[in-house]
Every structure is written in C-alpha cells, then in structure tokens.
Short mmCIF file of C-alpha atoms in Angstrom, two decimals:
data_model
loop_
_atom_site.label_atom_id
_atom_site.label_comp_id
_atom_site.label_asym_id
_atom_site.label_seq_id
_atom_site.Cartn_x
_atom_site.Cartn_y
_atom_site.Cartn_z
CA MET A 1 22.20 45.62 4.88
CA LYS A 2 24.48 42.61 5.44
CA ARG A 3 22.17 41.37 8.18
CA LEU A 4 19.16 41.77 5.89
CA PHE A 5 20.95 39.89 3.10
CA ALA A 6 21.96 37.10 5.49
CA ALA A 7 18.42 36.79 6.82
CA ALA A 8 17.04 36.66 3.28
CA ALA A 9 19.59 34.02 2.33
CA LEU A 10 18.68 31.91 5.34
CA LEU A 11 15.01 32.27 4.54
CA ILE A 12 15.54 31.21 0.92
CA PHE A 13 17.77 28.33 2.00
CA GLY A 14 15.23 27.24 4.61
CA VAL A 15 12.35 27.30 2.13
CA SER A 16 14.47 25.46 -0.42
CA SER A 17 15.43 22.77 2.11
CA ALA A 18 11.83 22.39 3.20
CA ALA A 19 10.76 22.04 -0.42
CA VAL A 20 13.33 19.32 -1.01
CA ALA A 21 12.27 17.53 2.16
CA ALA A 22 8.61 17.77 1.16
CA LYS A 23 9.45 16.39 -2.27
CA GLU A 24 11.31 13.44 -0.71
CA GLU A 25 8.43 12.75 1.65
CA LYS A 26 5.99 12.63 -1.26
CA GLU A 27 7.90 9.93 -3.13
CA VAL A 28 7.69 6.19 -2.56
CA ARG A 29 10.37 3.94 -4.09
CA ILE A 30 9.72 0.39 -5.31
CA GLY A 31 12.55 -2.00 -6.17
CA TYR A 32 11.89 -4.87 -8.56
CA GLN A 33 13.63 -7.29 -10.91
CA ALA A 34 12.79 -9.32 -14.02
CA ALA A 35 11.32 -12.04 -11.79
CA SER A 36 8.92 -9.56 -10.12
CA THR A 37 6.04 -10.54 -12.37
CA MET A 38 3.23 -9.13 -10.24
CA ILE A 39 5.02 -5.83 -9.62
CA LEU A 40 5.59 -5.61 -13.38
CA LEU A 41 1.89 -6.15 -14.06
CA THR A 42 0.70 -3.79 -11.32
CA LYS A 43 3.13 -1.16 -12.59
CA ALA A 44 1.94 -1.60 -16.17
CA LYS A 45 -1.72 -1.25 -15.14
CA GLY A 46 -0.96 1.93 -13.18
CA TYR A 47 -2.38 0.55 -9.93
CA TYR A 48 0.59 1.61 -7.79
CA ASP A 49 0.39 5.13 -9.20
CA GLU A 50 -3.34 5.26 -8.47
CA GLU A 51 -3.22 3.86 -4.93
CA PHE A 52 -0.22 5.91 -3.84
CA GLY A 53 -1.63 8.92 -5.66
CA LYS A 54 -4.59 8.88 -3.26
CA LEU A 55 -2.05 9.57 -0.50
CA GLY A 56 -0.31 12.31 -2.47
CA LEU A 57 2.66 10.05 -3.16
CA LYS A 58 4.52 9.70 -6.44
CA VAL A 59 6.00 6.31 -7.32
CA LYS A 60 9.61 5.86 -8.39
CA TYR A 61 10.48 2.45 -9.84
CA ASN A 62 13.99 1.00 -9.61
CA LEU A 63 15.06 -2.07 -11.62
CA PHE A 64 17.69 -4.42 -10.15
CA LEU A 65 19.39 -7.58 -11.44
CA SER A 66 18.94 -9.49 -8.18
CA GLY A 67 17.75 -9.34 -4.57
CA PRO A 68 20.89 -8.60 -2.50
CA PRO A 69 21.45 -5.10 -3.98
CA MET A 70 17.82 -4.28 -3.19
CA ILE A 71 18.35 -5.25 0.46
CA GLU A 72 21.36 -2.93 0.54
CA ALA A 73 19.24 -0.15 -0.97
CA LEU A 74 16.56 -0.73 1.68
CA ALA A 75 19.20 -0.52 4.39
CA GLY A 76 20.52 2.72 2.89
CA ASP A 77 17.04 4.30 2.75
CA ARG A 78 17.08 4.30 -1.06
CA LEU A 79 14.05 2.00 -1.40
CA ASP A 80 10.81 1.54 0.53
CA PHE A 81 9.35 -1.67 -0.96
CA VAL A 82 11.00 -4.60 -2.73
CA HIS A 83 10.26 -8.06 -4.05
CA THR A 84 12.92 -10.73 -3.55
CA GLY A 85 13.34 -14.46 -3.22
CA ASP A 86 13.85 -16.14 0.14
CA MET A 87 17.61 -15.79 0.54
CA PRO A 88 18.18 -11.98 0.55
CA PRO A 89 15.82 -11.14 3.44
CA VAL A 90 17.37 -13.80 5.68
CA SER A 91 20.89 -12.65 4.85
CA GLY A 92 19.87 -9.03 5.34
CA ARG A 93 18.25 -9.61 8.72
CA ALA A 94 21.32 -11.57 9.84
CA ALA A 95 23.40 -8.55 8.87
CA GLY A 96 21.35 -6.42 11.25
CA ILE A 97 19.08 -4.78 8.66
CA ASP A 98 15.64 -4.19 10.15
CA ILE A 99 13.38 -5.40 7.35
CA LYS A 100 9.97 -7.05 7.46
CA VAL A 101 8.16 -9.51 5.22
CA ILE A 102 4.77 -7.90 4.69
CA ALA A 103 3.25 -10.40 2.22
CA ASN A 104 3.88 -13.41 0.03
CA ALA A 105 4.89 -12.45 -3.52
CA GLY A 106 3.77 -15.66 -5.18
CA LEU A 107 4.75 -19.30 -4.96
CA ASP A 108 6.03 -21.27 -7.95
CA PRO A 109 6.88 -24.92 -7.17
CA ALA A 110 9.44 -25.06 -9.99
CA HIS A 111 10.84 -21.55 -9.51
CA ASN A 112 14.43 -22.80 -9.32
CA ALA A 113 15.97 -25.29 -11.74
CA LEU A 114 19.23 -26.95 -12.70
CA LEU A 115 19.91 -26.86 -16.43
CA VAL A 116 22.46 -28.53 -18.71
CA ALA A 117 23.28 -28.09 -22.39
CA PRO A 118 21.05 -30.05 -24.81
CA ASP A 119 24.01 -32.29 -25.76
CA SER A 120 25.38 -32.61 -22.23
CA PRO A 121 26.69 -35.99 -21.02
CA VAL A 122 25.14 -35.14 -17.64
CA LYS A 123 21.91 -37.15 -17.66
CA LYS A 124 21.11 -37.29 -13.96
CA VAL A 125 21.98 -35.35 -10.83
CA ASN A 126 24.59 -37.88 -9.70
CA ASP A 127 26.50 -37.23 -12.94
CA LEU A 128 27.36 -33.79 -11.54
CA LYS A 129 30.09 -35.23 -9.33
CA GLY A 130 33.33 -33.42 -10.14
CA LYS A 131 31.54 -31.04 -12.54
CA LYS A 132 31.39 -27.25 -12.59
CA VAL A 133 28.00 -25.80 -11.66
CA GLY A 134 27.35 -22.09 -12.16
CA ALA A 135 25.02 -20.28 -9.76
CA PRO A 136 24.82 -16.92 -7.97
CA VAL A 137 26.32 -17.69 -4.56
CA GLY A 138 24.04 -16.66 -1.73
CA SER A 139 20.91 -16.89 -3.89
CA SER A 140 17.86 -19.15 -3.80
CA ALA A 141 19.45 -21.09 -6.68
CA HIS A 142 22.52 -21.75 -4.52
CA HIS A 143 20.30 -23.08 -1.73
CA PHE A 144 18.41 -25.23 -4.25
CA VAL A 145 21.68 -26.80 -5.46
CA TYR A 146 22.62 -27.55 -1.86
CA LEU A 147 19.29 -29.29 -1.20
CA LEU A 148 19.30 -31.09 -4.55
CA LEU A 149 22.75 -32.54 -3.93
CA ALA A 150 21.71 -33.74 -0.47
CA LYS A 151 18.60 -35.39 -1.89
CA HIS A 152 20.81 -37.43 -4.23
CA GLY A 153 23.40 -38.34 -1.63
CA LEU A 154 25.99 -35.81 -2.76
CA LYS A 155 27.89 -33.20 -0.76
CA PRO A 156 28.64 -29.59 -1.81
CA SER A 157 32.30 -30.60 -2.09
CA ASP A 158 31.35 -33.13 -4.78
CA ILE A 159 30.89 -30.30 -7.30
CA ARG A 160 32.84 -27.18 -8.22
CA LEU A 161 30.53 -24.24 -7.64
CA VAL A 162 31.22 -21.26 -9.90
CA ASN A 163 29.82 -17.94 -8.68
CA LEU A 164 28.09 -16.20 -11.62
CA PRO A 165 25.32 -13.57 -11.79
CA ALA A 166 22.01 -14.84 -13.18
CA PRO A 167 22.20 -12.91 -16.50
CA ASP A 168 25.60 -14.53 -17.29
CA LEU A 169 24.58 -18.14 -16.70
CA ALA A 170 23.14 -18.88 -20.16
CA LYS A 171 26.32 -17.73 -21.89
CA ALA A 172 28.49 -19.77 -19.52
CA LEU A 173 26.45 -22.88 -20.31
CA GLU A 174 26.44 -22.21 -24.05
CA THR A 175 30.22 -21.74 -24.16
CA LYS A 176 30.73 -24.81 -21.94
CA ASN A 177 32.57 -22.81 -19.28
CA VAL A 178 30.38 -24.73 -16.83
CA ASP A 179 28.71 -28.13 -17.03
CA ALA A 180 25.43 -27.04 -15.48
CA ILE A 181 23.74 -23.94 -14.13
CA ALA A 182 21.18 -23.23 -11.42
CA THR A 183 18.91 -20.21 -11.61
CA TRP A 184 15.31 -19.06 -11.23
CA GLU A 185 12.42 -17.90 -13.36
CA PRO A 186 12.10 -16.24 -15.81
CA PHE A 187 15.71 -17.11 -16.67
CA VAL A 188 14.92 -20.86 -16.63
CA ALA A 189 12.11 -20.62 -19.18
CA ASN A 190 14.08 -18.18 -21.32
CA ILE A 191 17.07 -20.55 -21.49
CA GLU A 192 14.80 -23.50 -22.25
CA LEU A 193 12.82 -21.79 -25.00
CA SER A 194 15.98 -20.38 -26.59
CA GLY A 195 17.37 -23.91 -26.89
CA THR A 196 20.47 -23.05 -24.85
CA GLY A 197 19.70 -25.52 -22.09
CA LYS A 198 17.27 -28.09 -20.75
CA VAL A 199 16.01 -28.66 -17.22
CA LEU A 200 17.65 -31.59 -15.47
CA ALA A 201 15.86 -30.99 -12.16
CA SER A 202 13.51 -28.36 -10.75
CA SER A 203 12.86 -27.19 -7.20
CA ASP A 204 9.47 -28.94 -7.18
CA GLY A 205 9.66 -31.33 -4.24
CA VAL A 206 13.15 -30.11 -3.33
CA LYS A 207 12.82 -26.51 -2.17
CA ARG A 208 9.83 -24.34 -1.36
CA ALA A 209 10.96 -21.28 -3.28
CA VAL A 210 9.15 -18.48 -1.45
CA ASN A 211 9.01 -14.97 -2.89
CA VAL A 212 8.24 -12.08 -0.55
CA TYR A 213 7.43 -8.38 -0.41
CA LEU A 214 9.56 -6.42 2.06
CA THR A 215 9.69 -2.99 3.60
CA ARG A 216 12.01 -1.26 6.04
CA ASN A 217 10.55 -1.59 9.52
CA GLU A 218 11.18 2.09 10.25
CA PHE A 219 9.40 3.15 7.07
CA GLY A 220 6.50 0.77 7.60
CA LYS A 221 5.78 1.90 11.14
CA ALA A 222 5.88 5.55 10.13
CA ASN A 223 3.85 5.04 6.92
CA LEU A 224 1.10 2.53 7.65
CA LYS A 225 -1.18 3.84 4.92
CA ALA A 226 1.61 3.63 2.34
CA VAL A 227 2.18 -0.05 3.15
CA GLU A 228 -1.55 -0.67 2.89
CA ALA A 229 -1.58 1.14 -0.47
CA PHE A 230 1.21 -1.12 -1.74
CA ILE A 231 -0.72 -4.22 -0.70
CA ARG A 232 -4.02 -2.95 -2.16
CA ALA A 233 -2.40 -2.09 -5.49
CA THR A 234 -0.67 -5.47 -5.67
CA LYS A 235 -3.98 -7.23 -4.93
CA ARG A 236 -5.56 -5.31 -7.80
CA GLY A 237 -2.81 -6.66 -10.05
CA ILE A 238 -3.51 -10.21 -8.84
CA ASP A 239 -7.23 -9.79 -9.45
CA PHE A 240 -6.58 -8.47 -12.95
CA PHE A 241 -4.39 -11.48 -13.74
CA ARG A 242 -7.09 -13.87 -12.57
CA ARG A 243 -9.74 -12.13 -14.70
CA ASN A 244 -7.59 -11.53 -17.79
CA PRO A 245 -4.60 -13.92 -17.82
CA LYS A 246 -3.77 -13.39 -21.49
CA ALA A 247 -3.79 -9.59 -21.28
CA ALA A 248 -1.85 -9.78 -18.02
CA GLN A 249 0.83 -12.02 -19.54
CA GLU A 250 1.21 -9.65 -22.49
CA ALA A 251 1.63 -6.69 -20.12
CA ILE A 252 4.22 -8.54 -18.03
CA ALA A 253 6.18 -9.58 -21.14
CA ALA A 254 6.27 -5.99 -22.38
CA GLU A 255 7.53 -4.71 -19.02
CA ALA A 256 10.05 -7.52 -18.44
CA LYS A 257 11.37 -7.51 -22.02
CA PHE A 258 11.03 -11.30 -22.05
CA PRO A 259 9.30 -13.24 -24.86
CA LEU A 260 5.59 -13.84 -24.27
CA PRO A 261 6.00 -17.68 -24.29
CA VAL A 262 8.45 -17.34 -21.38
CA VAL A 263 5.95 -15.34 -19.32
CA GLN A 264 3.09 -17.67 -20.26
CA LYS A 265 5.10 -20.70 -19.17
CA ILE A 266 5.99 -19.44 -15.72
CA THR A 267 2.91 -17.45 -14.67
CA LYS A 268 0.51 -20.35 -15.16
CA ARG A 269 2.24 -22.18 -12.28
CA TYR A 270 2.03 -19.37 -9.73
CA ASN A 271 -0.08 -19.27 -6.60
CA TRP A 272 -0.61 -15.52 -6.18
CA GLY A 273 -1.95 -15.50 -2.62
CA LEU A 274 -0.56 -12.70 -0.43
CA ALA A 275 -0.89 -14.58 2.86
CA VAL A 276 2.31 -15.90 4.45
CA SER A 277 1.72 -19.46 5.61
CA ASP A 278 3.49 -21.54 8.24
CA LYS A 279 5.11 -23.49 5.40
CA ASP A 280 6.47 -20.23 4.00
CA ARG A 281 7.97 -19.34 7.38
CA GLN A 282 9.47 -22.80 7.66
CA ALA A 283 10.97 -22.38 4.18
CA LEU A 284 12.76 -19.21 5.27
CA GLY A 285 13.84 -21.07 8.37
CA SER A 286 15.40 -23.67 6.09
CA VAL A 287 17.29 -20.87 4.36
CA LYS A 288 18.58 -19.64 7.71
CA ASP A 289 19.72 -23.18 8.57
CA PHE A 290 21.53 -23.41 5.23
CA LEU A 291 23.36 -20.14 5.84
CA LYS A 292 24.34 -21.31 9.32
CA GLU A 293 25.62 -24.66 8.05
CA THR A 294 27.66 -22.99 5.32
CA LYS A 295 28.98 -20.44 7.85
CA VAL A 296 27.60 -17.53 5.83
CA LEU A 297 25.11 -16.29 8.42
CA LYS A 298 26.67 -13.20 9.99
CA LYS A 299 24.54 -13.29 13.12
CA ASP A 300 21.74 -15.55 14.26
CA PHE A 301 18.30 -14.11 14.96
CA GLU A 302 14.80 -15.21 15.87
CA LEU A 303 12.94 -16.06 12.66
CA ALA A 304 9.78 -14.32 13.91
CA GLU A 305 11.66 -11.01 13.75
CA LEU A 306 11.53 -11.19 9.96
CA PHE A 307 7.73 -11.12 9.64
CA ASP A 308 5.08 -8.52 10.33
CA PRO A 309 1.60 -9.81 9.40
CA SER A 310 -0.14 -6.74 10.83
CA TYR A 311 -0.12 -4.83 7.54
CA LEU A 312 -1.92 -7.60 5.67
CA ARG A 313 -4.43 -7.95 8.50
CA ARG A 314 -5.16 -4.23 8.40
CA THR A 315 -6.06 -4.40 4.71
CA GLY A 316 -8.19 -7.52 5.09
CA LEU A 317 -6.65 -8.87 1.86
CA LYS A 318 -5.05 -12.29 1.33
#
C-alpha cells in the first residue's frame, strides 16, 4: 500500500511539474518602460497577443522605470524581450550578460535633453560650471551630459553630478535641489509642458540616442519563431502609427499615462525603422568608449558581439 501511495504521489508530482513547465514554456515576457512608445502602441492594439498567440504563447507585460533593471531581469531569465536606450545593453554585455540587439527601437534626434528652471540664471551650457546637475548615472542622459560638456570645452569635474532616478528629476529641479537636470523622453516633454523646466540643450547634434530591442541570446537561438513574432508584431505597430498617427498617439498616451500633448510632441520626431545602421553601431561604440574612459566598463568586449541581425533578415522587415 505504501509503495502504491508513493508511486501515485510521484505520478501526481511529475504531472504537476510537467504542467508548470509547460505553462512556463507557453509564456513570453516583454519588459518595457514609459519611453517604450512603440511597445505601448503594439500592446494596446493587441498585436503582440495575436502574433504570439499563433505560436501558442501568452504574453506577460512587465513595466520598469528604466533600462538597467530590465537587463538584470533578462540575465535572470525573468524577461525575454526588452526595449532600452543605448547604455544598458553595453553595460550588460560588459558584465558578461549574453544579450543581443535584434532591431532598432526608433531614433529621436532630441531624445535626451538638459533642462533648467524657467527662472534659472543658467542661460548657456558654460554657465553650468560649478553647478549641480541631476541625472541617472550610467544612463543615456549621463552620456549626453558628458558629450555636451566636452562640446562646450568643459570637463565632467566642472560640474557636480547628482545621481537621481528619472522620475525624481522634475521635483529636484522644481525644489532647486539641483541647478539643471538631464533626462530623456517622454520625461523631457512632460517637464516642459508642465512648466517645471525648459530645454537648455538637446542631444540633437550631440549624441545619437539609439533605442534598441533586445533578447537573451540563449532564448533567441532556442525560440527563433518567437523572436520573429516579436518583430512582426512591432512592425504592425509601426505601420499602424504611419497610417493613423492621431489614433496611435491617443493609444500610446492612454498606455503610458502621459498627457496626449507630450506623446504628440515626441512621436512626431521619431524614425521608426527597425534596421540597425552602421551609425547606430558606432553610437553604441561611443557609449562603450565613454564607459571605458569613466572606468565604469567592467570588461571590454568586441562590439559586434552585441548585435544579431539574423532575426531581422529572417522576417524580411526593416
């Protein structure tokens, strides 16, 4: 009797474990943030659910405040696809995380910006000398500040950099805890339209702020059709935006919980092409150089290791 009970228990446990494993295998996890405008639109239109549904996969969406935690989640097998700026993937690859850029997530020339209070005595970049500048350290905004200072003949040591998360920057500027802030869209437009700050300088002509879609290399190689489904769904979102920009902007605003004027302001500047150009690769190379110069890069690597264009080629989409 005991043997029969034990065998039954093992059978039940085995079936239960298999069921859990099957459930995990049938779920794909997408990480995004407020700046992930095309993921927000594609999610709102149900295109990810439709494309992954054809493969028997259910989509789980995970909202993050910034890119670095998403890279950590990728490394820990808690996410399968993410959208980030250019800094997190370089930092992640340098930390030994095997991730791949599978497509461009949209290029906005003025994606990063330096803002000051409307009544600020800081009228030009050179006025920042000796001032406190708030920015998320290790972000694209941090890199932008570095390049902006160099363009105006200043060194990083000429300012006092204050490490603050992007959602806290507006309050820090409003309360005058810092003299200026550097961040990215949609935070820039939101701060501008709220009257909290004004743009002193943007990344246009200073930094090529590349956004990218990433996957874990292990996941991608084992799930080629899932990666293709992600790209196809995202392309459907891009096509919808091009056909119906007003409806698309309204959908993005509803998903992002940002005012419609903010979304309208930033999305009209975007180039939504999925192809990763040589200039995009060079831009990520510039990020790697920045991290090396600031002694933040944990370990050097060949830049080509970060990209896998095969997925985009397989879909035939750009």
